[in-house]
């Protein structure tokens, strides 16, 4: 007898296998089951309500997939590491079919799954003895989800099990039960998401025979399956504990833990890195800049490698796949930047005569001709990346360094506001100035957002001493310049602007490379932890951070690329450096005291060239010798 194998239930050793497959001596049952097998314990009184809606714990979506890393520890066998991928797909009749590649390290499985009416249930084929297969409905969760809630999937007694356990030539009677109980809430540490809050549910299968020869009952043989459910994610951990399938004694235990969840519109962990290719199969090359629109990305590259002019703006979908591309042949490309202003993207670059701008619409189509923003015979840009651009509300701010008279002349850092068409809204302001010396200004960086202020940071060496400086650019208002120092340590500020305000980040050499940072108050002053010096403002990021990497300002979080030294992704790995991506959410006070962090990905394959924020995810753009690749990292639900 063949029936669809459930992803949830497995035979409890040989005893249960015989119940389900009608092995053993002849004879035929078929009678109605007794009211009870006597194997289901009395249900306890349900306790605290954990969730009012059980379906929140078990997403059902066409195309969703869960990738698990499994460890099989079976009696009399060596430990085995395996992978199980569970996926959902809607059948032609509307049923959501859930399939697994190696559930519990016992092969493939398939079942129908539904989450409706406050219940989560699966349906798969089931047969006992000589009876024809029927559809067994297994209740996983029901609303409200309460501690101690117990529900029964199967509770039956058969006079003829189809199996002769005592060898007297007659089939023996059997009791068989499947029931589940909500254990409670527990915290599960996943490789890409430590500290996940879950609800644990244990399902027990039990079987017992009554021997025809003596009338005595055998011992109860049982197995358990524990499932840990996380809101918005589903099953994040599974442990199967069964009697050994090969040894006289001992148990077969398999543990599966979630690595990556792809819920189509939401997920957890990093997706696989994929090469970025055009519709014609050509690898995209020569990254310059990228900006996000929630559901897609605009990516700028060189039009042709080795040429100083010419760019292509590519449109990528939210999974980093190429959709289209548009060329602008004459636009400089050596240090081009992109900023988003409303539904437009503004590309900026510098040439021998100053700074130019080209607008694109949200699809990446050029809008009008290029515009020169900064020019003049006395303007000499120090070199690539010595200018910056950021958006504040409906204003584009451009910041650049001017040097007059060469090495022994003067320098000034200038800022000027423009509208989306490139029209100057006010005269340029001087943020700082002085006598030119080697490395007078370094580490210029700018970021902003359309709903608030922009922030510009730089390091400055003046009169033999070092300073960290920053300017708050709010709309069309005059720049508000601040300074830190003189400082006794070397650092480069990284600006971050989120919906709740602005922050400054840097690496603290005196703290072994730990990431430090402060938030800024409404007047632009630094908000520190009472009683702590600036060097003690170490952020709660548990990994060595590189500020020459990327700090992405999200809507509510600051996203930080960092690196773990001499670390292992899995216990059997050799120690190595692991790239990590962490989100930091500022609190109401100082960043070090009230900021909270969540790991998004650990063990990223390659150091990213850029990060782009999208709805519910971050797109990493990776520039390798063969060309560009993309990788999605999901924000945790």
mmCIF file of C-alpha atoms in Angstrom, residues 34 48 84 117 169 184 261 322 358 364 405 450-451 469 491 531 636:
data_model
loop_
_atom_site.group_PDB
_atom_site.id
_atom_site.type_symbol
_atom_site.label_atom_id
_atom_site.label_comp_id
_atom_site.label_asym_id
_atom_site.label_seq_id
_atom_site.Cartn_x
_atom_site.Cartn_y
_atom_site.Cartn_z
ATOM 1 C CA UNK A 34 -13.029 2.180 19.524
ATOM 2 C CA UNK A 48 -1.540 31.862 29.226
ATOM 3 C CA UNK A 84 16.367 19.993 3.823
ATOM 4 C CA UNK A 117 -10.095 30.099 10.228
ATOM 5 C CA UNK A 169 -0.085 -16.965 13.252
ATOM 6 C CA UNK A 184 5.367 27.458 25.691
ATOM 7 C CA UNK A 261 13.627 31.846 4.762
ATOM 8 C CA UNK A 322 18.426 42.993 -14.291
ATOM 9 C CA UNK A 358 22.184 64.501 -14.951
ATOM 10 C CA UNK A 364 16.306 55.027 -15.007
ATOM 11 C CA UNK A 405 47.506 78.377 -4.830
ATOM 12 C CA UNK A 450 13.941 63.591 1.986
ATOM 13 C CA UNK A 451 12.078 63.779 5.312
ATOM 14 C CA UNK A 469 33.936 67.949 11.933
ATOM 15 C CA UNK A 491 39.311 58.198 13.178
ATOM 16 C CA UNK A 531 29.890 60.146 32.794
ATOM 17 C CA UNK A 636 13.948 40.110 10.122
#
